[in-house]
């Protein structure tokens, strides 16, 4: 991301009276991420660009501070501007005005991410968000501890069964820290926790029935999570 764009993001944030922490909370990202954007060390992804434009009440071209020299118009009458993301090295094309019929994608460049219009984007090259350092560390530590505990307890007490259930902790624990870090209940692997409870009680006491009812908590949990996250998002508008 260019220094000019980084300065633009800083100016807009200060104009609207947000601290970096307050803005990060609205976007669901860390304060460090906002700080990196404003130091031109990283770029907001397309989702965050659209959300920033909504928060500041501006169009994408206004958010990114394009001037007339940067804007080009293709044969379909679509005005667009392109800048390069310093972090990924990819080009990001912003379409300022979208024609009514956008079924024809012949003019799209496969090497570019494309934001179409001021309120909608089409990202054909979007990659999955990489895991944070905290997630990676918690995953590695959990894996190490589970393997050690399983081998030791299995050897000393011949508890190979049902201690194999412990391996389900490997994806569960990182999801717990991820949910806390991002303040989103939906990021917690509730189905894995339910499975652990079901298998543990079933193996120890043979209560396969009626313990199957615990699986009914899965849609309830994510339904509550969605309501809470939607309320937080609407409340922060």
XYZ file of N, CA and C in Angstrom:
711
model
N 0.843 -1.185 0.000
C 0.000 0.000 0.000
C 0.884 1.243 0.000
N 0.451 2.297 -0.710
C 1.241 3.511 -0.835
C 1.132 4.362 0.424
N 2.149 5.216 0.617
C 2.143 6.143 1.743
C 0.945 7.092 1.644
N 0.617 7.475 0.427
C -0.506 8.392 0.229
C -1.803 7.777 0.736
N -2.024 6.509 0.406
C -3.240 5.840 0.856
C -3.222 5.655 2.372
N -2.052 5.327 2.924
C -1.937 5.169 4.376
C -2.289 6.475 5.085
N -1.791 7.582 4.551
C -2.097 8.894 5.137
C -3.582 9.216 5.012
N -4.167 8.802 3.894
C -5.596 9.036 3.681
C -6.427 8.300 4.731
N -6.068 7.061 5.015
C -6.794 6.280 6.019
C -6.641 6.899 7.405
N -5.444 7.412 7.691
C -5.208 8.064 8.980
C -6.054 9.324 9.111
N -6.093 10.138 8.041
C -6.861 11.378 8.053
C -8.346 11.112 8.276
N -8.888 10.130 7.568
C -10.311 9.825 7.693
C -10.652 9.337 9.100
N -9.767 8.530 9.657
C -10.023 8.033 11.019
C -10.067 9.181 12.017
N -9.094 10.076 11.906
C -9.034 11.200 12.841
C -10.181 12.180 12.627
N -10.585 12.367 11.358
C -11.703 13.254 11.059
C -12.991 12.777 11.724
N -13.135 11.460 11.827
C -14.349 10.894 12.414
C -14.187 10.606 13.907
N -13.047 10.986 14.465
C -12.869 10.905 15.906
C -12.668 9.516 16.472
N -12.154 8.588 15.663
C -11.925 7.231 16.149
C -10.462 7.038 16.537
N -10.254 6.321 17.614
C -8.907 5.872 17.914
C -8.652 4.613 17.094
N -7.398 4.192 17.010
C -7.099 2.964 16.267
C -7.811 1.771 16.888
N -7.896 1.750 18.198
C -8.560 0.639 18.887
C -10.052 0.624 18.612
N -10.684 1.793 18.601
C -12.126 1.880 18.335
C -12.432 1.439 16.908
N -11.611 1.871 15.957
C -11.824 1.486 14.564
C -11.608 -0.015 14.393
N -10.576 -0.541 15.039
C -10.298 -1.976 14.951
C -11.469 -2.785 15.472
N -12.094 -2.315 16.546
C -13.241 -3.014 17.127
C -14.417 -3.017 16.168
N -14.629 -1.916 15.465
C -15.723 -1.840 14.496
C -15.494 -2.794 13.319
N -14.238 -2.954 12.937
C -13.904 -3.790 11.788
C -13.709 -5.255 12.171
N -13.557 -5.527 13.472
C -13.298 -6.894 13.909
C -11.878 -7.343 13.627
N -10.942 -6.380 13.658
C -9.523 -6.695 13.455
C -8.753 -6.208 14.679
N -7.458 -6.468 14.715
C -6.641 -6.013 15.831
C -6.214 -4.562 15.629
N -5.870 -3.889 16.738
C -5.373 -2.522 16.634
C -4.064 -2.490 15.856
N -3.274 -3.563 15.991
C -2.001 -3.630 15.268
C -2.226 -3.626 13.757
N -3.321 -4.256 13.315
C -3.621 -4.282 11.875
C -3.902 -2.875 11.363
N -4.702 -2.116 12.111
C -4.998 -0.731 11.722
C -3.724 0.097 11.711
N -2.880 -0.126 12.710
C -1.618 0.611 12.788
C -0.737 0.318 11.584
N -0.696 -0.940 11.144
C 0.118 -1.307 9.984
C -0.423 -0.659 8.715
N -1.760 -0.568 8.587
C -2.332 0.108 7.414
C -1.868 1.545 7.365
N -1.884 2.199 8.509
C -1.575 3.628 8.548
C -0.079 3.902 8.458
N 0.735 2.856 8.591
C 2.181 3.000 8.383
C 2.599 2.452 7.025
N 1.614 2.059 6.212
C 1.846 1.519 4.867
C 2.635 0.213 4.905
N 2.531 -0.525 6.014
C 3.224 -1.801 6.128
C 2.339 -2.960 5.686
N 1.048 -2.725 5.569
C 0.090 -3.740 5.120
C -1.107 -3.030 4.522
N -1.943 -3.797 3.820
C -3.113 -3.215 3.169
C -4.390 -3.863 3.683
N -5.475 -3.087 3.840
C -6.768 -3.688 4.193
C -7.225 -4.597 3.053
N -7.858 -5.718 3.374
C -8.391 -6.551 2.304
C -9.662 -5.912 1.760
N -10.236 -6.507 0.737
C -11.383 -5.898 0.075
C -12.589 -5.763 0.996
N -12.777 -6.730 1.888
C -13.881 -6.632 2.851
C -13.714 -5.396 3.728
N -12.513 -5.190 4.232
C -12.266 -4.059 5.122
C -12.316 -2.723 4.391
N -11.913 -2.708 3.120
C -12.027 -1.472 2.346
C -13.481 -1.035 2.227
N -14.349 -1.987 1.926
C -15.775 -1.673 1.784
C -16.352 -1.244 3.125
N -15.949 -1.915 4.202
C -16.456 -1.567 5.529
C -15.954 -0.191 5.961
N -14.703 0.131 5.629
C -14.171 1.458 5.943
C -14.946 2.549 5.218
N -15.254 2.304 3.944
C -16.028 3.277 3.167
C -17.404 3.481 3.795
N -18.010 2.384 4.276
C -19.326 2.490 4.910
C -19.244 3.271 6.217
N -18.232 2.979 7.029
C -18.080 3.652 8.321
C -17.877 5.153 8.131
N -17.078 5.524 7.132
C -16.773 6.943 6.910
C -17.805 7.637 6.032
N -18.740 6.883 5.467
C -19.779 7.478 4.635
C -19.258 8.047 3.336
N -18.278 7.360 2.750
C -17.709 7.817 1.484
C -17.734 6.671 0.483
N -17.534 6.997 -0.789
C -17.420 5.964 -1.808
C -15.999 5.412 -1.778
N -15.788 4.304 -2.457
C -14.462 3.694 -2.451
C -13.413 4.584 -3.101
N -13.796 5.269 -4.187
C -12.808 6.135 -4.824
C -12.451 7.317 -3.922
N -13.430 7.805 -3.152
C -13.136 8.877 -2.201
C -12.272 8.356 -1.060
N -12.572 7.146 -0.604
C -11.780 6.545 0.467
C -10.318 6.408 0.057
N -10.105 5.950 -1.169
C -8.748 5.690 -1.634
C -8.076 6.925 -2.216
N -8.836 8.031 -2.344
C -8.242 9.296 -2.762
C -7.735 9.300 -4.188
N -8.482 8.646 -5.119
C -8.047 8.640 -6.513
C -8.266 10.011 -7.137
N -7.336 10.412 -7.994
C -7.519 11.634 -8.763
C -7.815 11.276 -10.217
N -8.089 12.275 -11.015
C -8.503 12.030 -12.407
C -7.423 11.322 -13.207
N -6.154 11.587 -12.885
C -5.069 10.963 -13.639
C -4.994 9.458 -13.387
N -5.488 9.039 -12.252
C -5.418 7.623 -11.892
C -6.602 6.826 -12.419
N -7.641 7.511 -12.859
C -8.868 6.838 -13.279
C -8.866 6.593 -14.781
N -9.198 5.385 -15.167
C -9.312 5.014 -16.571
C -10.731 4.534 -16.847
N -11.162 4.669 -18.099
C -12.492 4.200 -18.478
C -12.351 3.176 -19.593
N -12.925 1.975 -19.390
C -12.821 0.944 -20.420
C -13.932 1.101 -21.445
N -14.012 0.156 -22.400
C -14.960 0.289 -23.509
C -16.412 0.124 -23.067
N -16.628 -0.412 -21.871
C -17.991 -0.551 -21.368
C -18.403 0.650 -20.518
N -17.524 1.638 -20.441
C -17.856 2.843 -19.698
C -17.633 2.735 -18.212
N -16.867 1.740 -17.802
C -16.598 1.568 -16.378
C -15.334 2.332 -16.000
N -15.471 3.302 -15.122
C -14.310 4.045 -14.645
C -13.649 3.249 -13.531
N -12.334 3.073 -13.638
C -11.634 2.300 -12.626
C -10.260 2.889 -12.377
N -9.702 2.535 -11.221
C -8.353 2.966 -10.865
C -7.630 1.774 -10.271
N -6.335 1.744 -10.460
C -5.553 0.590 -10.028
C -4.394 1.028 -9.151
N -4.187 0.284 -8.057
C -2.983 0.504 -7.269
C -2.435 -0.849 -6.872
N -1.182 -0.864 -6.451
C -0.508 -2.119 -6.115
C -0.380 -2.263 -4.614
N -0.716 -3.442 -4.135
C -0.583 -3.769 -2.720
C 0.866 -4.152 -2.451
N 1.549 -3.336 -1.666
C 2.969 -3.597 -1.392
C 3.194 -4.919 -0.684
N 2.212 -5.336 0.123
C 2.389 -6.543 0.923
C 2.274 -7.799 0.075
N 1.241 -7.869 -0.773
C 1.031 -9.074 -1.567
C 1.623 -8.975 -2.960
N 1.916 -7.744 -3.416
C 2.441 -7.555 -4.758
C 1.380 -7.652 -5.838
N 0.109 -7.794 -5.429
C -0.978 -7.919 -6.396
C -1.568 -6.552 -6.718
N -2.154 -6.436 -7.887
C -2.820 -5.205 -8.278
C -4.279 -5.255 -7.833
N -4.759 -4.119 -7.358
C -6.146 -4.020 -6.921
C -6.838 -2.981 -7.767
N -7.852 -3.391 -8.529
C -8.572 -2.467 -9.399
C -9.907 -2.106 -8.770
N -10.155 -0.827 -8.623
C -11.396 -0.334 -8.057
C -12.267 0.194 -9.188
N -13.451 -0.389 -9.355
C -14.400 0.108 -10.350
C -15.273 1.171 -9.704
N -15.185 2.395 -10.217
C -15.882 3.521 -9.607
C -17.369 3.467 -9.886
N -17.745 3.168 -11.119
C -19.168 3.072 -11.443
C -19.407 1.783 -12.208
N -20.408 1.044 -11.827
C -20.683 -0.273 -12.379
C -21.807 -0.203 -13.396
N -21.626 -0.730 -14.616
C -22.698 -0.752 -15.591
C -23.808 -1.682 -15.154
N -25.011 -1.513 -15.692
C -26.159 -2.314 -15.285
C -25.946 -3.780 -15.578
N -25.361 -4.092 -16.717
C -25.146 -5.488 -17.091
C -23.686 -5.834 -16.883
N -23.405 -6.626 -15.849
C -22.016 -6.985 -15.578
C -21.784 -8.468 -15.779
N -22.598 -9.108 -16.646
C -22.439 -10.540 -16.885
C -21.197 -10.857 -17.688
N -20.747 -9.875 -18.502
C -19.600 -10.110 -19.359
C -18.327 -9.828 -18.591
N -17.541 -10.847 -18.336
C -16.307 -10.674 -17.557
C -15.063 -10.742 -18.448
N -15.233 -10.536 -19.761
C -14.116 -10.716 -20.682
C -12.985 -9.741 -20.417
N -13.344 -8.539 -19.884
C -12.325 -7.516 -19.719
C -11.590 -7.619 -18.396
N -11.982 -8.569 -17.566
C -11.333 -8.674 -16.268
C -9.960 -9.307 -16.401
N -9.010 -8.782 -15.658
C -7.643 -9.298 -15.654
C -7.513 -10.301 -14.526
N -7.106 -11.527 -14.853
C -7.005 -12.568 -13.833
C -5.960 -12.270 -12.794
N -5.038 -11.321 -13.078
C -3.988 -11.000 -12.134
C -4.409 -9.908 -11.162
N -5.657 -9.454 -11.267
C -6.099 -8.357 -10.436
C -7.270 -8.768 -9.564
N -7.308 -8.212 -8.341
C -8.505 -8.265 -7.530
C -9.371 -7.108 -7.987
N -10.681 -7.287 -7.977
C -11.549 -6.243 -8.514
C -12.651 -5.902 -7.535
N -12.783 -4.610 -7.212
C -13.909 -4.128 -6.420
C -14.835 -3.405 -7.378
N -16.054 -3.910 -7.531
C -16.983 -3.334 -8.497
C -17.982 -2.424 -7.792
N -18.039 -1.199 -8.263
C -18.990 -0.271 -7.691
C -18.552 0.222 -6.327
N -19.413 1.012 -5.709
C -19.090 1.577 -4.410
C -19.562 0.714 -3.256
N -20.379 -0.292 -3.535
C -20.934 -1.086 -2.446
C -20.813 -2.581 -2.679
N -20.162 -3.008 -3.752
C -20.083 -4.430 -4.048
C -18.765 -4.746 -4.701
N -18.188 -5.897 -4.368
C -16.939 -6.260 -4.997
C -16.957 -7.716 -5.418
N -16.163 -8.011 -6.395
C -15.975 -9.389 -6.831
C -14.489 -9.674 -6.769
N -14.094 -10.586 -5.900
C -12.681 -10.880 -5.667
C -12.424 -12.307 -6.128
N -11.790 -12.452 -7.289
C -11.583 -13.789 -7.851
C -10.318 -14.444 -7.335
N -9.459 -13.673 -6.666
C -8.189 -14.214 -6.200
C -8.040 -14.159 -4.689
N -9.156 -13.961 -3.995
C -9.071 -13.794 -2.550
C -8.590 -15.067 -1.890
N -7.612 -14.923 -1.008
C -7.051 -16.066 -0.319
C -7.582 -16.125 1.105
N -7.586 -17.323 1.653
C -8.024 -17.495 3.027
C -7.078 -16.754 3.961
N -7.674 -16.091 4.953
C -6.869 -15.327 5.899
C -5.922 -16.256 6.643
N -4.624 -15.947 6.660
C -3.675 -16.828 7.340
C -3.914 -16.850 8.831
N -3.523 -17.950 9.479
C -3.680 -18.060 10.914
C -2.737 -17.085 11.614
N -3.204 -16.566 12.741
C -2.370 -15.665 13.516
C -1.281 -16.457 14.231
N -0.278 -15.726 14.718
C 0.821 -16.375 15.433
C 0.294 -17.079 16.683
N -0.676 -16.432 17.358
C -1.250 -17.030 18.559
C -1.938 -18.351 18.270
N -2.667 -18.409 17.144
C -3.348 -19.648 16.762
C -2.344 -20.752 16.476
N -1.286 -20.402 15.749
C -0.280 -21.394 15.401
C 0.424 -21.937 16.648
N 0.759 -21.030 17.560
C 1.438 -21.450 18.786
C 0.532 -22.330 19.634
N -0.730 -21.911 19.821
C -1.663 -22.706 20.624
C -1.906 -24.070 19.998
N -1.932 -24.124 18.662
C -2.138 -25.401 17.980
C -0.951 -26.337 18.202
N 0.272 -25.791 18.069
C 1.469 -26.603 18.254
C 1.608 -27.081 19.704
N 1.373 -26.174 20.648
C 1.480 -26.531 22.065
C 0.446 -27.579 22.437
N -0.797 -27.383 21.964
C -1.857 -28.348 22.265
C -1.522 -29.717 21.694
N -1.043 -29.744 20.464
C -0.679 -31.019 19.831
C 0.399 -31.742 20.624
N 1.425 -30.992 21.019
C 2.534 -31.574 21.786
C 2.037 -32.142 23.113
N 1.255 -31.355 23.864
C 0.782 -31.794 25.177
C -0.163 -32.987 25.077
N -1.031 -32.988 24.074
C -1.984 -34.095 23.907
C -1.242 -35.394 23.590
N -0.283 -35.319 22.685
C 0.476 -36.522 22.317
C 1.242 -37.068 23.520
N 1.914 -36.173 24.258
C 2.669 -36.596 25.440
C 1.743 -37.227 26.478
N 0.614 -36.544 26.758
C -0.327 -37.048 27.756
C -0.897 -38.406 27.343
N -1.205 -38.548 26.061
C -1.787 -39.807 25.589
C -0.791 -40.965 25.730
N 0.442 -40.718 25.340
C 1.467 -41.773 25.416
C 1.763 -42.135 26.867
N 1.919 -41.129 27.738
C 2.254 -41.382 29.141
C 1.124 -42.113 29.855
N -0.095 -41.570 29.762
C -1.236 -42.187 30.446
C -1.575 -43.553 29.867
N -1.402 -43.662 28.551
C -1.678 -44.958 27.921
C -0.694 -46.020 28.367
N 0.564 -45.630 28.514
C 1.605 -46.573 28.933
C 1.482 -46.940 30.411
N 1.268 -45.929 31.253
C 1.232 -46.167 32.697
C -0.047 -46.853 33.164
N -1.163 -46.465 32.590
C -2.440 -46.958 33.099
C -3.239 -47.759 32.067
N -2.611 -48.004 30.903
C -3.275 -48.758 29.839
C -4.622 -48.132 29.456
N -4.608 -46.809 29.357
C -5.833 -46.077 29.028
C -5.838 -45.612 27.572
N -5.390 -46.475 26.683
C -5.386 -46.108 25.265
C -6.808 -45.791 24.804
N -7.740 -46.485 25.388
C -9.161 -46.180 25.162
C -9.773 -45.904 26.526
N -10.469 -44.773 26.742
C -10.967 -43.852 25.694
C -10.139 -42.571 25.537
N -8.856 -42.588 25.969
C -8.078 -41.352 25.921
C -7.792 -40.848 24.509
N -8.075 -41.676 23.495
C -7.895 -41.187 22.119
C -8.783 -39.979 21.851
N -9.825 -39.817 22.667
C -10.728 -38.663 22.513
C -9.965 -37.352 22.719
N -8.852 -37.423 23.471
C -8.054 -36.216 23.726
C -7.572 -35.542 22.447
N -7.419 -36.314 21.384
C -6.902 -35.735 20.136
C -7.871 -34.709 19.538
N -9.125 -34.760 19.965
C -10.088 -33.770 19.489
C -9.814 -32.395 20.099
N -8.975 -32.361 21.140
C -8.603 -31.068 21.728
C -7.695 -30.263 20.810
N -7.015 -30.950 19.890
C -6.043 -30.260 19.028
C -6.696 -29.155 18.188
N -7.848 -29.401 17.539
C -8.496 -28.280 16.839
C -9.353 -27.423 17.762
N -9.779 -27.980 18.908
C -10.690 -27.242 19.796
C -10.004 -26.072 20.493
N -8.847 -26.305 21.073
C -8.168 -25.263 21.869
C -7.810 -24.031 21.027
N -7.193 -24.194 19.833
C -6.898 -22.998 19.028
C -8.155 -22.221 18.643
N -9.256 -22.938 18.415
C -10.498 -22.237 18.059
C -10.997 -21.386 19.223
N -10.736 -21.848 20.454
C -11.127 -21.087 21.644
C -10.356 -19.765 21.707
N -9.041 -19.824 21.514
C -8.227 -18.611 21.547
C -8.538 -17.698 20.361
N -8.866 -18.297 19.222
C -9.234 -17.514 18.043
C -10.528 -16.744 18.295
N -11.497 -17.411 18.942
C -12.775 -16.763 19.245
C -12.583 -15.597 20.203
N -11.679 -15.769 21.178
C -11.409 -14.695 22.140
C -10.689 -13.532 21.452
N -9.683 -13.860 20.635
C -8.893 -12.822 19.974
C -9.745 -11.977 19.035
N -10.656 -12.625 18.307
C -11.484 -11.913 17.335
C -12.839 -11.517 17.894
N -13.098 -11.890 19.157
C -14.347 -11.543 19.833
C -15.554 -12.023 19.052
N -15.451 -13.234 18.541
C -16.556 -13.813 17.774
C -16.816 -15.236 18.255
N -18.001 -15.440 18.845
C -18.369 -16.765 19.332
C -18.382 -17.801 18.217
N -18.726 -17.363 17.020
C -18.874 -18.295 15.901
C -17.550 -18.936 15.500
N -16.426 -18.381 15.956
C -15.125 -18.942 15.613
C -14.737 -20.105 16.529
N -15.516 -20.312 17.590
C -15.235 -21.423 18.497
C -15.830 -22.699 17.929
N -15.060 -23.792 17.974
C -15.491 -25.072 17.388
C -16.428 -25.803 18.348
N -17.624 -25.279 18.513
C -18.603 -25.872 19.426
C -18.947 -27.322 19.072
N -19.092 -27.667 17.788
C -19.409 -29.073 17.454
C -18.353 -30.052 17.955
N -17.077 -29.630 17.978
C -16.022 -30.515 18.466
C -16.169 -30.714 19.974
N -16.484 -29.643 20.706
C -16.694 -29.759 22.143
C -17.858 -30.695 22.442
N -18.935 -30.548 21.697
C -20.102 -31.416 21.876
C -19.730 -32.873 21.614
N -18.938 -33.103 20.576
C -18.510 -34.466 20.246
C -17.659 -35.068 21.366
N -16.766 -34.253 21.946
C -15.931 -34.714 23.057
C -16.800 -35.133 24.240
N -17.785 -34.306 24.582
C -18.687 -34.618 25.698
C -19.456 -35.908 25.413
N -19.978 -36.019 24.204
C -20.777 -37.192 23.830
C -19.942 -38.473 23.898
N -18.750 -38.451 23.323
C -17.902 -39.645 23.302
C -17.401 -40.006 24.705
N -17.041 -38.998 25.496
C -16.525 -39.264 26.841
C -17.579 -39.927 27.719
N -18.770 -39.338 27.756
C -19.842 -39.907 28.587
C -20.298 -41.253 28.038
N -20.327 -41.364 26.718
C -20.729 -42.636 26.108
C -19.758 -43.757 26.427
N -18.449 -43.459 26.317
C -17.430 -44.481 26.580
C -17.352 -44.857 28.065
N -17.507 -43.872 28.947
C -17.375 -44.126 30.379
C -18.613 -44.770 30.994
N -19.786 -44.324 30.556
C -21.014 -44.767 31.204
C -21.977 -45.501 30.267
N -21.661 -45.500 28.972
C -22.538 -46.173 28.022
C -23.827 -45.433 27.748
N -23.837 -44.128 28.050
C -25.065 -43.348 27.861
C -25.129 -42.758 26.445
N -25.021 -43.618 25.449
C -25.111 -43.111 24.076
C -26.489 -42.510 23.833
N -27.455 -43.087 24.483
C -28.807 -42.524 24.490
C -29.168 -42.287 25.958
N -29.583 -41.108 26.366
C -30.073 -40.009 25.502
C -29.050 -38.904 25.242
N -27.734 -39.187 25.422
C -26.743 -38.122 25.289
C -26.651 -37.537 23.882
N -27.245 -38.217 22.897
C -27.207 -37.686 21.539
C -27.876 -36.311 21.452
N -28.713 -35.987 22.455
C -29.433 -34.703 22.413
C -28.473 -33.513 22.517
N -27.231 -33.759 22.993
C -26.293 -32.633 23.099
C -25.983 -32.032 21.730
N -26.149 -32.832 20.668
C -25.879 -32.311 19.327
C -26.908 -31.263 18.914
N -28.063 -31.260 19.586
C -29.081 -30.249 19.287
C -28.643 -28.866 19.752
N -27.608 -28.810 20.589
C -27.122 -27.498 21.044
C -26.310 -26.777 19.973
N -25.888 -27.512 18.927
C -25.030 -26.896 17.902
C -25.737 -25.754 17.172
N -26.943 -25.996 16.589
C -27.611 -24.857 15.924
C -28.018 -23.769 16.904
N -28.312 -24.146 18.152
C -28.677 -23.148 19.160
C -27.486 -22.241 19.445
N -26.308 -22.848 19.613
C -25.101 -22.078 19.916
C -24.788 -21.082 18.800
N -24.779 -21.559 17.543
C -24.421 -20.665 16.440
C -25.524 -19.650 16.155
N -26.761 -20.008 16.483
C -27.838 -19.031 16.348
C -27.650 -17.884 17.317
N -27.311 -18.214 18.569
C -27.043 -17.185 19.577
C -25.823 -16.361 19.188
N -24.778 -17.046 18.685
C -23.560 -16.343 18.273
C -23.858 -15.338 17.170
N -24.671 -15.740 16.217
C -25.006 -14.842 15.101
C -25.785 -13.630 15.591
N -26.714 -13.848 16.521
C -27.504 -12.735 17.061
C -26.602 -11.751 17.803
N -25.704 -12.282 18.630
C -24.810 -11.424 19.403
C -23.884 -10.633 18.485
N -23.301 -11.298 17.469
C -22.383 -10.610 16.562
C -23.095 -9.565 15.723
N -24.341 -9.863 15.326
C -25.113 -8.889 14.552
C -25.457 -7.683 15.424
N -25.780 -7.943 16.690
C -26.104 -6.835 17.603
C -24.878 -5.957 17.802
N -23.720 -6.561 18.005
C -22.496 -5.789 18.204
C -22.170 -4.950 16.974
N -22.358 -5.554 15.787
C -22.068 -4.827 14.553
C -23.016 -3.652 14.369
N -24.313 -3.882 14.607
C -25.296 -2.795 14.469
C -25.095 -1.734 15.529
N -24.702 -2.151 16.726
C -24.510 -1.206 17.821
C -23.302 -0.299 17.576
N -22.326 -0.810 16.806
C -21.112 -0.044 16.545
C -21.223 0.851 15.325
N -22.348 0.773 14.641
C -22.499 1.598 13.433
C -22.583 3.070 13.797
